[in-house]
Each structure stands twice: as structure tokens, then as C-alpha cells.
């Protein structure tokens, strides 16, 4: 078991006609489930489901809304810091990634997974990159709004007038994105069942 999800690294073969539950090891009889593709008895499947918050469209929408709020908070932090100190510190990207990741998981009720990770990375990147827009406006730069937004989105990739500063900023941004990615990562629990067709004897792999 790892984080409550069955993991199998040792080969253990069932006797002919017997298929054990991959969680408790007892022989499965009657209706059964498949947890992450592995045979499980009804009791173990129910127990595992109870340990994990269930993903749903509503959970993802809530998480996304909170993540957007976190991105706005992160963008505000970045801009306020730059305007107060007159410094643009890429290290703030780390805080933005943390805020977005935590907000998204809080909003989803603890649900994590790949789509939450993708959302967290996108929101973190947009929060950091778009912070350049209000900073530029405060400095008296007033180009076409559409152009300003495009330049804002591309700003982390264009800030190489000072190559060393640009590369360091980009590396820090990647670390911030990784923080958001890791905070929203989580074990996947896919449960099928109840199934009635007799499971075939299989090896634990």
C-alpha cells in the first residue's frame, strides 16, 4: 500500500480458480471491484474510496475558482512588491506557485490529480507573466491593450536584455511552476464495479 492505494511489486500467483483481493489478500467471491485495474473485494474497495476525496466536475470548478483567486492574489503580491521596492524579484514566483497550488487544493476539497496540476501551472504562469502589465502601465507604458496583454504573457520568455538576469528569472519561474505542480499532485483512485463476471486468476505485479 502507498498513500492508501494498492501497489504491487512482488509476484504472488493465485491458485487455480482462486483470485485474491489485491488489498487484503482474501479470496474474492461474488461481486467484486477493480481498483486501479486490480481486483479488490467490495469491502476493500469501499474502504479505499472513503480515504480519498472524490473528484467531480463540481470539485474541479470550485478548485479552479479558488485557484483563479489565488492567481489574482499572487499577481497582486508580485505587483505591490515591485511598485513598493522598485525591484522585480523573480523569486516571488515561488510564493505565487505556492499560493495558487494551495488555493486550488483547498477549493477542490482536497482533490488532486493531473487536471488540477495543469490548471495550477497555467494559473501560476499567467499570474507571474501578467504582473508585468500593471508594472508597465505604472511606468508610463501605454501601448495597445491587446499588444500589452500578449507582451505580458510572453514577458518571461522575452526578458533577456540582461541574459544572466533573464535566465535566472526563467529558472526561478520554472521552480515556482513545479511547486504548484507538486502541491496539486496526488494518487489516482479509479474504481470500477461492482462487477459480476468472475475475475480471471492473475499474478500480482
mmCIF file of N, CA and C in Angstrom, residues 5-145:
data_model
loop_
_atom_site.group_PDB
_atom_site.id
_atom_site.type_symbol
_atom_site.label_atom_id
_atom_site.label_comp_id
_atom_site.label_asym_id
_atom_site.label_seq_id
_atom_site.Cartn_x
_atom_site.Cartn_y
_atom_site.Cartn_z
ATOM 1 N N UNK A 5 -3.282 3.560 -1.699
ATOM 2 C CA UNK A 5 -3.583 2.960 -2.988
ATOM 3 C C UNK A 5 -2.774 1.688 -3.120
ATOM 4 N N UNK A 6 -3.380 0.568 -3.531
ATOM 5 C CA UNK A 6 -2.640 -0.671 -3.618
ATOM 6 C C UNK A 6 -1.505 -0.579 -4.613
ATOM 7 N N UNK A 7 -0.299 -0.980 -4.185
ATOM 8 C CA UNK A 7 0.865 -1.042 -5.047
ATOM 9 C C UNK A 7 1.415 -2.463 -4.944
ATOM 10 N N UNK A 8 1.885 -3.021 -6.055
ATOM 11 C CA UNK A 8 2.331 -4.402 -6.059
ATOM 12 C C UNK A 8 3.677 -4.517 -6.741
ATOM 13 N N UNK A 9 4.653 -5.004 -6.010
ATOM 14 C CA UNK A 9 5.984 -5.167 -6.564
ATOM 15 C C UNK A 9 6.482 -6.605 -6.454
ATOM 16 N N UNK A 10 5.755 -7.439 -5.711
ATOM 17 C CA UNK A 10 6.156 -8.827 -5.528
ATOM 18 C C UNK A 10 5.205 -9.753 -6.267
ATOM 19 N N UNK A 11 5.766 -10.678 -7.052
ATOM 20 C CA UNK A 11 4.928 -11.607 -7.809
ATOM 21 C C UNK A 11 4.405 -12.688 -6.884
ATOM 22 N N UNK A 12 3.086 -12.798 -6.764
ATOM 23 C CA UNK A 12 2.445 -13.822 -5.954
ATOM 24 C C UNK A 12 1.300 -14.388 -6.775
ATOM 25 N N UNK A 13 1.382 -15.636 -7.145
ATOM 26 C CA UNK A 13 0.402 -16.238 -8.038
ATOM 27 C C UNK A 13 -0.723 -16.915 -7.256
ATOM 28 N N UNK A 14 -1.937 -16.690 -7.737
ATOM 29 C CA UNK A 14 -3.091 -17.312 -7.098
ATOM 30 C C UNK A 14 -3.216 -18.762 -7.547
ATOM 31 N N UNK A 15 -3.828 -19.566 -6.707
ATOM 32 C CA UNK A 15 -4.101 -20.949 -7.082
ATOM 33 C C UNK A 15 -5.169 -20.971 -8.153
ATOM 34 N N UNK A 16 -5.202 -22.050 -8.918
ATOM 35 C CA UNK A 16 -6.186 -22.176 -9.993
ATOM 36 C C UNK A 16 -7.585 -22.006 -9.439
ATOM 37 N N UNK A 17 -8.371 -21.126 -10.065
ATOM 38 C CA UNK A 17 -9.750 -20.921 -9.659
ATOM 39 C C UNK A 17 -9.920 -19.965 -8.503
ATOM 40 N N UNK A 18 -8.813 -19.462 -7.953
ATOM 41 C CA UNK A 18 -8.903 -18.523 -6.849
ATOM 42 C C UNK A 18 -8.243 -17.208 -7.239
ATOM 43 N N UNK A 19 -8.931 -16.122 -6.981
ATOM 44 C CA UNK A 19 -8.360 -14.800 -7.243
ATOM 45 C C UNK A 19 -8.434 -13.998 -5.956
ATOM 46 N N UNK A 20 -7.300 -13.621 -5.395
ATOM 47 C CA UNK A 20 -7.312 -12.884 -4.136
ATOM 48 C C UNK A 20 -7.559 -11.399 -4.334
ATOM 49 N N UNK A 21 -8.123 -10.793 -3.317
ATOM 50 C CA UNK A 21 -8.231 -9.333 -3.300
ATOM 51 C C UNK A 21 -6.814 -8.790 -3.194
ATOM 52 N N UNK A 22 -6.463 -7.826 -4.038
ATOM 53 C CA UNK A 22 -5.102 -7.309 -4.029
ATOM 54 C C UNK A 22 -4.807 -6.425 -2.833
ATOM 55 N N UNK A 23 -5.808 -6.150 -2.008
ATOM 56 C CA UNK A 23 -5.610 -5.309 -0.836
ATOM 57 C C UNK A 23 -5.475 -6.155 0.424
ATOM 58 N N UNK A 24 -6.479 -6.989 0.683
ATOM 59 C CA UNK A 24 -6.461 -7.779 1.919
ATOM 60 C C UNK A 24 -5.955 -9.199 1.716
ATOM 61 N N UNK A 25 -5.926 -9.660 0.472
ATOM 62 C CA UNK A 25 -5.402 -10.992 0.192
ATOM 63 C C UNK A 25 -6.418 -12.111 0.278
ATOM 64 N N UNK A 26 -7.630 -11.807 0.707
ATOM 65 C CA UNK A 26 -8.652 -12.840 0.813
ATOM 66 C C UNK A 26 -9.203 -13.189 -0.565
ATOM 67 N N UNK A 27 -9.664 -14.423 -0.712
ATOM 68 C CA UNK A 27 -10.216 -14.851 -1.993
ATOM 69 C C UNK A 27 -11.506 -14.100 -2.284
ATOM 70 N N UNK A 28 -11.606 -13.598 -3.492
ATOM 71 C CA UNK A 28 -12.780 -12.822 -3.898
ATOM 72 C C UNK A 28 -13.892 -13.770 -4.309
ATOM 73 N N UNK A 29 -15.101 -13.521 -3.805
ATOM 74 C CA UNK A 29 -16.253 -14.328 -4.192
ATOM 75 C C UNK A 29 -17.429 -13.385 -4.419
ATOM 76 N N UNK A 30 -18.255 -13.715 -5.389
ATOM 77 C CA UNK A 30 -19.411 -12.867 -5.691
ATOM 78 C C UNK A 30 -18.979 -11.600 -6.414
ATOM 79 N N UNK A 31 -19.726 -10.511 -6.186
ATOM 80 C CA UNK A 31 -19.424 -9.236 -6.842
ATOM 81 C C UNK A 31 -18.062 -8.735 -6.368
ATOM 82 N N UNK A 32 -17.331 -8.123 -7.280
ATOM 83 C CA UNK A 32 -16.022 -7.611 -6.932
ATOM 84 C C UNK A 32 -15.799 -6.267 -7.638
ATOM 85 N N UNK A 33 -14.677 -5.650 -7.334
ATOM 86 C CA UNK A 33 -14.331 -4.346 -7.919
ATOM 87 C C UNK A 33 -12.933 -4.416 -8.524
ATOM 88 N N UNK A 34 -12.645 -3.428 -9.353
ATOM 89 C CA UNK A 34 -11.279 -3.271 -9.840
ATOM 90 C C UNK A 34 -10.817 -1.880 -9.416
ATOM 91 N N UNK A 35 -9.771 -1.843 -8.623
ATOM 92 C CA UNK A 35 -9.208 -0.589 -8.130
ATOM 93 C C UNK A 35 -7.878 -0.354 -8.836
ATOM 94 N N UNK A 36 -7.838 0.713 -9.638
ATOM 95 C CA UNK A 36 -6.659 0.980 -10.464
ATOM 96 C C UNK A 36 -6.263 -0.250 -11.280
ATOM 97 N N UNK A 37 -7.292 -0.948 -11.771
ATOM 98 C CA UNK A 37 -7.061 -2.105 -12.628
ATOM 99 C C UNK A 37 -6.801 -3.396 -11.894
ATOM 100 N N UNK A 38 -6.807 -3.380 -10.560
ATOM 101 C CA UNK A 38 -6.508 -4.570 -9.773
ATOM 102 C C UNK A 38 -7.765 -5.059 -9.059
ATOM 103 N N UNK A 39 -7.895 -6.362 -8.950
ATOM 104 C CA UNK A 39 -9.073 -6.958 -8.319
ATOM 105 C C UNK A 39 -9.119 -6.642 -6.824
ATOM 106 N N UNK A 40 -10.290 -6.243 -6.360
ATOM 107 C CA UNK A 40 -10.463 -5.941 -4.930
ATOM 108 C C UNK A 40 -11.850 -6.389 -4.504
ATOM 109 N N UNK A 41 -11.958 -6.818 -3.263
ATOM 110 C CA UNK A 41 -13.267 -7.202 -2.736
ATOM 111 C C UNK A 41 -14.077 -5.935 -2.456
ATOM 112 N N UNK A 42 -15.371 -6.099 -2.272
ATOM 113 C CA UNK A 42 -16.256 -4.952 -2.070
ATOM 114 C C UNK A 42 -15.866 -4.152 -0.832
ATOM 115 N N UNK A 43 -15.493 -4.844 0.245
ATOM 116 C CA UNK A 43 -15.151 -4.167 1.489
ATOM 117 C C UNK A 43 -13.924 -3.279 1.328
ATOM 118 N N UNK A 44 -12.894 -3.806 0.674
ATOM 119 C CA UNK A 44 -11.657 -3.037 0.499
ATOM 120 C C UNK A 44 -11.855 -1.869 -0.466
ATOM 121 N N UNK A 45 -12.658 -2.093 -1.510
ATOM 122 C CA UNK A 45 -12.921 -1.018 -2.468
ATOM 123 C C UNK A 45 -13.635 0.142 -1.774
ATOM 124 N N UNK A 46 -14.595 -0.199 -0.925
ATOM 125 C CA UNK A 46 -15.337 0.836 -0.202
ATOM 126 C C UNK A 46 -14.425 1.579 0.769
ATOM 127 N N UNK A 47 -13.549 0.840 1.436
ATOM 128 C CA UNK A 47 -12.615 1.455 2.381
ATOM 129 C C UNK A 47 -11.683 2.426 1.681
ATOM 130 N N UNK A 48 -11.155 2.017 0.523
ATOM 131 C CA UNK A 48 -10.245 2.872 -0.231
ATOM 132 C C UNK A 48 -10.947 4.130 -0.727
ATOM 133 N N UNK A 49 -12.171 3.965 -1.203
ATOM 134 C CA UNK A 49 -12.929 5.122 -1.678
ATOM 135 C C UNK A 49 -13.155 6.131 -0.554
ATOM 136 N N UNK A 50 -13.361 5.630 0.650
ATOM 137 C CA UNK A 50 -13.596 6.517 1.780
ATOM 138 C C UNK A 50 -12.370 7.304 2.193
ATOM 139 N N UNK A 51 -11.175 6.838 1.814
ATOM 140 C CA UNK A 51 -9.936 7.508 2.192
ATOM 141 C C UNK A 51 -9.573 8.654 1.251
ATOM 142 N N UNK A 52 -10.201 8.699 0.097
ATOM 143 C CA UNK A 52 -9.848 9.695 -0.899
ATOM 144 C C UNK A 52 -11.039 10.594 -1.213
ATOM 145 N N UNK A 53 -10.830 11.911 -1.228
ATOM 146 C CA UNK A 53 -11.908 12.808 -1.666
ATOM 147 C C UNK A 53 -12.218 12.519 -3.127
ATOM 148 N N UNK A 54 -13.481 12.449 -3.465
ATOM 149 C CA UNK A 54 -13.884 12.051 -4.802
ATOM 150 C C UNK A 54 -13.854 13.222 -5.780
ATOM 151 N N UNK A 55 -13.201 13.002 -6.913
ATOM 152 C CA UNK A 55 -13.146 14.027 -7.953
ATOM 153 C C UNK A 55 -14.511 14.127 -8.635
ATOM 154 N N UNK A 56 -14.842 15.313 -9.067
ATOM 155 C CA UNK A 56 -16.094 15.544 -9.773
ATOM 156 C C UNK A 56 -15.976 16.859 -10.521
ATOM 157 N N UNK A 57 -16.930 17.107 -11.390
ATOM 158 C CA UNK A 57 -16.932 18.366 -12.127
ATOM 159 C C UNK A 57 -17.057 19.543 -11.162
ATOM 160 N N UNK A 58 -17.932 19.387 -10.159
ATOM 161 C CA UNK A 58 -18.138 20.458 -9.186
ATOM 162 C C UNK A 58 -16.863 20.729 -8.395
ATOM 163 N N UNK A 59 -16.156 19.671 -8.000
ATOM 164 C CA UNK A 59 -14.911 19.833 -7.240
ATOM 165 C C UNK A 59 -13.868 20.559 -8.081
ATOM 166 N N UNK A 60 -13.792 20.211 -9.364
ATOM 167 C CA UNK A 60 -12.813 20.857 -10.234
ATOM 168 C C UNK A 60 -13.150 22.335 -10.443
ATOM 169 N N UNK A 61 -14.426 22.629 -10.638
ATOM 170 C CA UNK A 61 -14.843 24.030 -10.832
ATOM 171 C C UNK A 61 -14.534 24.848 -9.585
ATOM 172 N N UNK A 62 -14.844 24.303 -8.413
ATOM 173 C CA UNK A 62 -14.539 25.017 -7.169
ATOM 174 C C UNK A 62 -13.035 25.232 -7.027
ATOM 175 N N UNK A 63 -12.286 24.178 -7.319
ATOM 176 C CA UNK A 63 -10.836 24.292 -7.237
ATOM 177 C C UNK A 63 -10.309 25.338 -8.204
ATOM 178 N N UNK A 64 -10.866 25.357 -9.410
ATOM 179 C CA UNK A 64 -10.438 26.318 -10.423
ATOM 180 C C UNK A 64 -10.744 27.744 -9.987
ATOM 181 N N UNK A 65 -11.925 27.955 -9.416
ATOM 182 C CA UNK A 65 -12.302 29.293 -8.949
ATOM 183 C C UNK A 65 -11.374 29.768 -7.837
ATOM 184 N N UNK A 66 -11.089 28.885 -6.891
ATOM 185 C CA UNK A 66 -10.166 29.248 -5.826
ATOM 186 C C UNK A 66 -8.762 29.452 -6.385
ATOM 187 N N UNK A 67 -8.398 28.634 -7.362
ATOM 188 C CA UNK A 67 -7.081 28.787 -7.986
ATOM 189 C C UNK A 67 -6.947 30.127 -8.688
ATOM 190 N N UNK A 68 -8.018 30.554 -9.357
ATOM 191 C CA UNK A 68 -8.017 31.868 -10.010
ATOM 192 C C UNK A 68 -7.866 32.967 -8.960
ATOM 193 N N UNK A 69 -8.578 32.798 -7.841
ATOM 194 C CA UNK A 69 -8.433 33.758 -6.746
ATOM 195 C C UNK A 69 -7.005 33.796 -6.230
ATOM 196 N N UNK A 70 -6.394 32.616 -6.110
ATOM 197 C CA UNK A 70 -5.003 32.546 -5.677
ATOM 198 C C UNK A 70 -4.064 33.200 -6.670
ATOM 199 N N UNK A 71 -4.359 33.020 -7.961
ATOM 200 C CA UNK A 71 -3.537 33.638 -9.007
ATOM 201 C C UNK A 71 -3.633 35.163 -8.933
ATOM 202 N N UNK A 72 -4.839 35.664 -8.703
ATOM 203 C CA UNK A 72 -5.024 37.117 -8.575
ATOM 204 C C UNK A 72 -4.267 37.638 -7.352
ATOM 205 N N UNK A 73 -4.336 36.892 -6.247
ATOM 206 C CA UNK A 73 -3.614 37.290 -5.039
ATOM 207 C C UNK A 73 -2.110 37.276 -5.292
ATOM 208 N N UNK A 74 -1.639 36.249 -5.996
ATOM 209 C CA UNK A 74 -0.217 36.153 -6.306
ATOM 210 C C UNK A 74 0.241 37.280 -7.216
ATOM 211 N N UNK A 75 -0.578 37.589 -8.233
ATOM 212 C CA UNK A 75 -0.269 38.694 -9.138
ATOM 213 C C UNK A 75 -0.203 40.009 -8.362
ATOM 214 N N UNK A 76 -1.162 40.204 -7.461
ATOM 215 C CA UNK A 76 -1.189 41.432 -6.657
ATOM 216 C C UNK A 76 0.064 41.537 -5.790
ATOM 217 N N UNK A 77 0.453 40.421 -5.184
ATOM 218 C CA UNK A 77 1.664 40.394 -4.360
ATOM 219 C C UNK A 77 2.881 40.786 -5.187
ATOM 220 N N UNK A 78 2.969 40.219 -6.378
ATOM 221 C CA UNK A 78 4.107 40.494 -7.263
ATOM 222 C C UNK A 78 4.157 41.974 -7.624
ATOM 223 N N UNK A 79 3.015 42.522 -8.007
ATOM 224 C CA UNK A 79 2.954 43.922 -8.445
ATOM 225 C C UNK A 79 3.233 44.876 -7.280
ATOM 226 N N UNK A 80 2.601 44.644 -6.133
ATOM 227 C CA UNK A 80 2.800 45.520 -4.971
ATOM 228 C C UNK A 80 4.267 45.520 -4.559
ATOM 229 N N UNK A 81 4.880 44.346 -4.536
ATOM 230 C CA UNK A 81 6.292 44.259 -4.164
ATOM 231 C C UNK A 81 7.148 45.068 -5.129
ATOM 232 N N UNK A 82 6.870 44.932 -6.436
ATOM 233 C CA UNK A 82 7.651 45.656 -7.438
ATOM 234 C C UNK A 82 7.471 47.165 -7.321
ATOM 235 N N UNK A 83 6.234 47.602 -7.088
ATOM 236 C CA UNK A 83 5.970 49.034 -7.023
ATOM 237 C C UNK A 83 6.514 49.667 -5.741
ATOM 238 N N UNK A 84 6.487 48.911 -4.642
ATOM 239 C CA UNK A 84 6.964 49.445 -3.368
ATOM 240 C C UNK A 84 8.486 49.475 -3.311
ATOM 241 N N UNK A 85 9.114 48.401 -3.787
ATOM 242 C CA UNK A 85 10.576 48.293 -3.686
ATOM 243 C C UNK A 85 11.297 48.759 -4.945
ATOM 244 N N UNK A 86 10.525 48.949 -6.038
ATOM 245 C CA UNK A 86 11.105 49.298 -7.337
ATOM 246 C C UNK A 86 12.045 48.206 -7.837
ATOM 247 N N UNK A 87 11.772 46.984 -7.372
ATOM 248 C CA UNK A 87 12.539 45.818 -7.798
ATOM 249 C C UNK A 87 11.577 44.761 -8.321
ATOM 250 N N UNK A 88 11.977 44.091 -9.384
ATOM 251 C CA UNK A 88 11.177 42.981 -9.896
ATOM 252 C C UNK A 88 11.938 41.704 -9.552
ATOM 253 N N UNK A 89 11.509 41.053 -8.490
ATOM 254 C CA UNK A 89 12.202 39.873 -7.983
ATOM 255 C C UNK A 89 11.503 38.607 -8.460
ATOM 256 N N UNK A 90 12.189 37.847 -9.312
ATOM 257 C CA UNK A 90 11.607 36.608 -9.820
ATOM 258 C C UNK A 90 11.319 35.605 -8.738
ATOM 259 N N UNK A 91 11.999 35.747 -7.587
ATOM 260 C CA UNK A 91 11.805 34.789 -6.504
ATOM 261 C C UNK A 91 10.374 34.805 -5.983
ATOM 262 N N UNK A 92 9.635 35.911 -6.243
ATOM 263 C CA UNK A 92 8.226 35.975 -5.836
ATOM 264 C C UNK A 92 7.422 34.893 -6.559
ATOM 265 N N UNK A 93 7.952 34.407 -7.684
ATOM 266 C CA UNK A 93 7.272 33.331 -8.427
ATOM 267 C C UNK A 93 7.066 32.101 -7.551
ATOM 268 N N UNK A 94 7.987 31.866 -6.625
ATOM 269 C CA UNK A 94 7.869 30.717 -5.732
ATOM 270 C C UNK A 94 6.644 30.865 -4.836
ATOM 271 N N UNK A 95 6.459 32.070 -4.316
ATOM 272 C CA UNK A 95 5.294 32.333 -3.460
ATOM 273 C C UNK A 95 4.004 32.220 -4.261
ATOM 274 N N UNK A 96 4.032 32.691 -5.506
ATOM 275 C CA UNK A 96 2.835 32.624 -6.349
ATOM 276 C C UNK A 96 2.451 31.165 -6.600
ATOM 277 N N UNK A 97 3.433 30.333 -6.931
ATOM 278 C CA UNK A 97 3.160 28.912 -7.159
ATOM 279 C C UNK A 97 2.574 28.245 -5.935
ATOM 280 N N UNK A 98 3.085 28.608 -4.759
ATOM 281 C CA UNK A 98 2.582 28.045 -3.504
ATOM 282 C C UNK A 98 1.142 28.481 -3.249
ATOM 283 N N UNK A 99 0.881 29.776 -3.432
ATOM 284 C CA UNK A 99 -0.460 30.311 -3.187
ATOM 285 C C UNK A 99 -1.486 29.674 -4.115
ATOM 286 N N UNK A 100 -1.148 29.587 -5.392
ATOM 287 C CA UNK A 100 -2.080 29.016 -6.376
ATOM 288 C C UNK A 100 -2.342 27.547 -6.080
ATOM 289 N N UNK A 101 -1.284 26.784 -5.826
ATOM 290 C CA UNK A 101 -1.453 25.361 -5.550
ATOM 291 C C UNK A 101 -2.302 25.101 -4.325
ATOM 292 N N UNK A 102 -2.019 25.827 -3.240
ATOM 293 C CA UNK A 102 -2.778 25.654 -2.002
ATOM 294 C C UNK A 102 -4.240 26.066 -2.183
ATOM 295 N N UNK A 103 -4.454 27.169 -2.889
ATOM 296 C CA UNK A 103 -5.819 27.659 -3.099
ATOM 297 C C UNK A 103 -6.635 26.663 -3.911
ATOM 298 N N UNK A 104 -6.019 26.093 -4.940
ATOM 299 C CA UNK A 104 -6.727 25.162 -5.810
ATOM 300 C C UNK A 104 -7.126 23.894 -5.048
ATOM 301 N N UNK A 105 -6.201 23.375 -4.250
ATOM 302 C CA UNK A 105 -6.497 22.164 -3.470
ATOM 303 C C UNK A 105 -7.541 22.447 -2.399
ATOM 304 N N UNK A 106 -7.455 23.610 -1.777
ATOM 305 C CA UNK A 106 -8.459 23.986 -0.770
ATOM 306 C C UNK A 106 -9.842 24.067 -1.397
ATOM 307 N N UNK A 107 -9.917 24.706 -2.560
ATOM 308 C CA UNK A 107 -11.207 24.858 -3.224
ATOM 309 C C UNK A 107 -11.802 23.539 -3.672
ATOM 310 N N UNK A 108 -10.946 22.591 -4.060
ATOM 311 C CA UNK A 108 -11.440 21.298 -4.536
ATOM 312 C C UNK A 108 -11.817 20.362 -3.397
ATOM 313 N N UNK A 109 -11.551 20.788 -2.164
ATOM 314 C CA UNK A 109 -11.846 19.919 -1.028
ATOM 315 C C UNK A 109 -10.810 18.829 -0.847
ATOM 316 N N UNK A 110 -9.585 19.096 -1.312
ATOM 317 C CA UNK A 110 -8.506 18.129 -1.150
ATOM 318 C C UNK A 110 -8.292 17.231 -2.344
ATOM 319 N N UNK A 111 -9.107 17.371 -3.366
ATOM 320 C CA UNK A 111 -8.945 16.548 -4.564
ATOM 321 C C UNK A 111 -7.724 17.032 -5.338
ATOM 322 N N UNK A 112 -6.908 16.107 -5.751
ATOM 323 C CA UNK A 112 -5.728 16.408 -6.546
ATOM 324 C C UNK A 112 -5.737 15.520 -7.785
ATOM 325 N N UNK A 113 -4.841 15.789 -8.695
ATOM 326 C CA UNK A 113 -4.777 14.968 -9.909
ATOM 327 C C UNK A 113 -4.215 15.757 -11.068
ATOM 328 N N UNK A 114 -4.112 15.088 -12.219
ATOM 329 C CA UNK A 114 -3.437 15.682 -13.357
ATOM 330 C C UNK A 114 -4.086 16.973 -13.844
ATOM 331 N N UNK A 115 -5.419 16.995 -13.933
ATOM 332 C CA UNK A 115 -6.034 18.217 -14.451
ATOM 333 C C UNK A 115 -5.882 19.380 -13.471
ATOM 334 N N UNK A 116 -5.787 19.076 -12.178
ATOM 335 C CA UNK A 116 -5.545 20.116 -11.187
ATOM 336 C C UNK A 116 -4.106 20.639 -11.317
ATOM 337 N N UNK A 117 -3.190 19.742 -11.625
ATOM 338 C CA UNK A 117 -1.804 20.147 -11.819
ATOM 339 C C UNK A 117 -1.669 21.071 -13.029
ATOM 340 N N UNK A 118 -2.318 20.705 -14.118
ATOM 341 C CA UNK A 118 -2.256 21.525 -15.329
ATOM 342 C C UNK A 118 -2.845 22.904 -15.068
ATOM 343 N N UNK A 119 -3.991 22.944 -14.377
ATOM 344 C CA UNK A 119 -4.629 24.222 -14.061
ATOM 345 C C UNK A 119 -3.719 25.069 -13.177
ATOM 346 N N UNK A 120 -3.077 24.448 -12.188
ATOM 347 C CA UNK A 120 -2.211 25.182 -11.269
ATOM 348 C C UNK A 120 -1.017 25.791 -11.997
ATOM 349 N N UNK A 121 -0.426 25.032 -12.916
ATOM 350 C CA UNK A 121 0.732 25.526 -13.670
ATOM 351 C C UNK A 121 0.335 26.693 -14.573
ATOM 352 N N UNK A 122 -0.796 26.556 -15.264
ATOM 353 C CA UNK A 122 -1.256 27.625 -16.158
ATOM 354 C C UNK A 122 -1.563 28.897 -15.371
ATOM 355 N N UNK A 123 -2.267 28.759 -14.252
ATOM 356 C CA UNK A 123 -2.623 29.921 -13.449
ATOM 357 C C UNK A 123 -1.388 30.595 -12.852
ATOM 358 N N UNK A 124 -0.428 29.781 -12.407
ATOM 359 C CA UNK A 124 0.804 30.348 -11.860
ATOM 360 C C UNK A 124 1.564 31.122 -12.920
ATOM 361 N N UNK A 125 1.677 30.533 -14.106
ATOM 362 C CA UNK A 125 2.394 31.213 -15.187
ATOM 363 C C UNK A 125 1.709 32.528 -15.561
ATOM 364 N N UNK A 126 0.387 32.498 -15.672
ATOM 365 C CA UNK A 126 -0.341 33.711 -16.042
ATOM 366 C C UNK A 126 -0.214 34.782 -14.955
ATOM 367 N N UNK A 127 -0.256 34.376 -13.695
ATOM 368 C CA UNK A 127 -0.139 35.343 -12.599
ATOM 369 C C UNK A 127 1.210 36.040 -12.637
ATOM 370 N N UNK A 128 2.272 35.263 -12.860
ATOM 371 C CA UNK A 128 3.622 35.835 -12.887
ATOM 372 C C UNK A 128 3.825 36.683 -14.135
ATOM 373 N N UNK A 129 3.446 36.152 -15.289
ATOM 374 C CA UNK A 129 3.700 36.871 -16.538
ATOM 375 C C UNK A 129 2.850 38.130 -16.656
ATOM 376 N N UNK A 130 1.580 38.040 -16.270
ATOM 377 C CA UNK A 130 0.691 39.193 -16.415
ATOM 378 C C UNK A 130 0.962 40.290 -15.390
ATOM 379 N N UNK A 131 1.777 39.980 -14.377
ATOM 380 C CA UNK A 131 2.134 41.029 -13.416
ATOM 381 C C UNK A 131 2.921 42.135 -14.101
ATOM 382 N N UNK A 132 3.536 41.823 -15.229
ATOM 383 C CA UNK A 132 4.312 42.830 -15.949
ATOM 384 C C UNK A 132 3.411 43.915 -16.552
ATOM 385 N N UNK A 133 2.130 43.604 -16.752
ATOM 386 C CA UNK A 133 1.214 44.575 -17.371
ATOM 387 C C UNK A 133 0.976 45.783 -16.465
ATOM 388 N N UNK A 134 0.472 45.605 -15.231
ATOM 389 C CA UNK A 134 0.291 46.790 -14.367
ATOM 390 C C UNK A 134 1.616 47.473 -14.034
ATOM 391 N N UNK A 135 2.701 46.702 -13.967
ATOM 392 C CA UNK A 135 4.010 47.312 -13.703
ATOM 393 C C UNK A 135 4.393 48.230 -14.855
ATOM 394 N N UNK A 136 4.177 47.771 -16.099
ATOM 395 C CA UNK A 136 4.495 48.577 -17.273
ATOM 396 C C UNK A 136 3.625 49.824 -17.334
ATOM 397 N N UNK A 137 2.343 49.676 -17.016
ATOM 398 C CA UNK A 137 1.425 50.822 -17.027
ATOM 399 C C UNK A 137 1.856 51.866 -15.996
ATOM 400 N N UNK A 138 2.279 51.385 -14.811
ATOM 401 C CA UNK A 138 2.728 52.316 -13.762
ATOM 402 C C UNK A 138 3.977 53.076 -14.180
ATOM 403 N N UNK A 139 4.731 52.521 -15.134
ATOM 404 C CA UNK A 139 5.948 53.172 -15.615
ATOM 405 C C UNK A 139 5.668 54.068 -16.818
ATOM 406 N N UNK A 140 4.385 54.206 -17.146
ATOM 407 C CA UNK A 140 4.017 55.105 -18.231
ATOM 408 C C UNK A 140 3.963 54.461 -19.591
ATOM 409 N N UNK A 141 4.047 53.143 -19.641
ATOM 410 C CA UNK A 141 3.957 52.435 -20.921
ATOM 411 C C UNK A 141 2.491 52.176 -21.220
ATOM 412 N N UNK A 142 1.991 52.732 -22.320
ATOM 413 C CA UNK A 142 0.567 52.588 -22.648
ATOM 414 C C UNK A 142 0.382 52.176 -24.110
ATOM 415 N N UNK A 143 0.847 50.984 -24.493
ATOM 416 C CA UNK A 143 0.604 50.513 -25.858
ATOM 417 C C UNK A 143 -0.822 50.009 -25.985
ATOM 418 N N UNK A 144 -1.158 49.505 -27.151
ATOM 419 C CA UNK A 144 -2.462 48.898 -27.369
ATOM 420 C C UNK A 144 -2.700 47.817 -26.317
ATOM 421 N N UNK A 145 -3.915 47.785 -25.774
ATOM 422 C CA UNK A 145 -4.224 46.833 -24.702
ATOM 423 C C UNK A 145 -3.951 45.396 -25.120
#
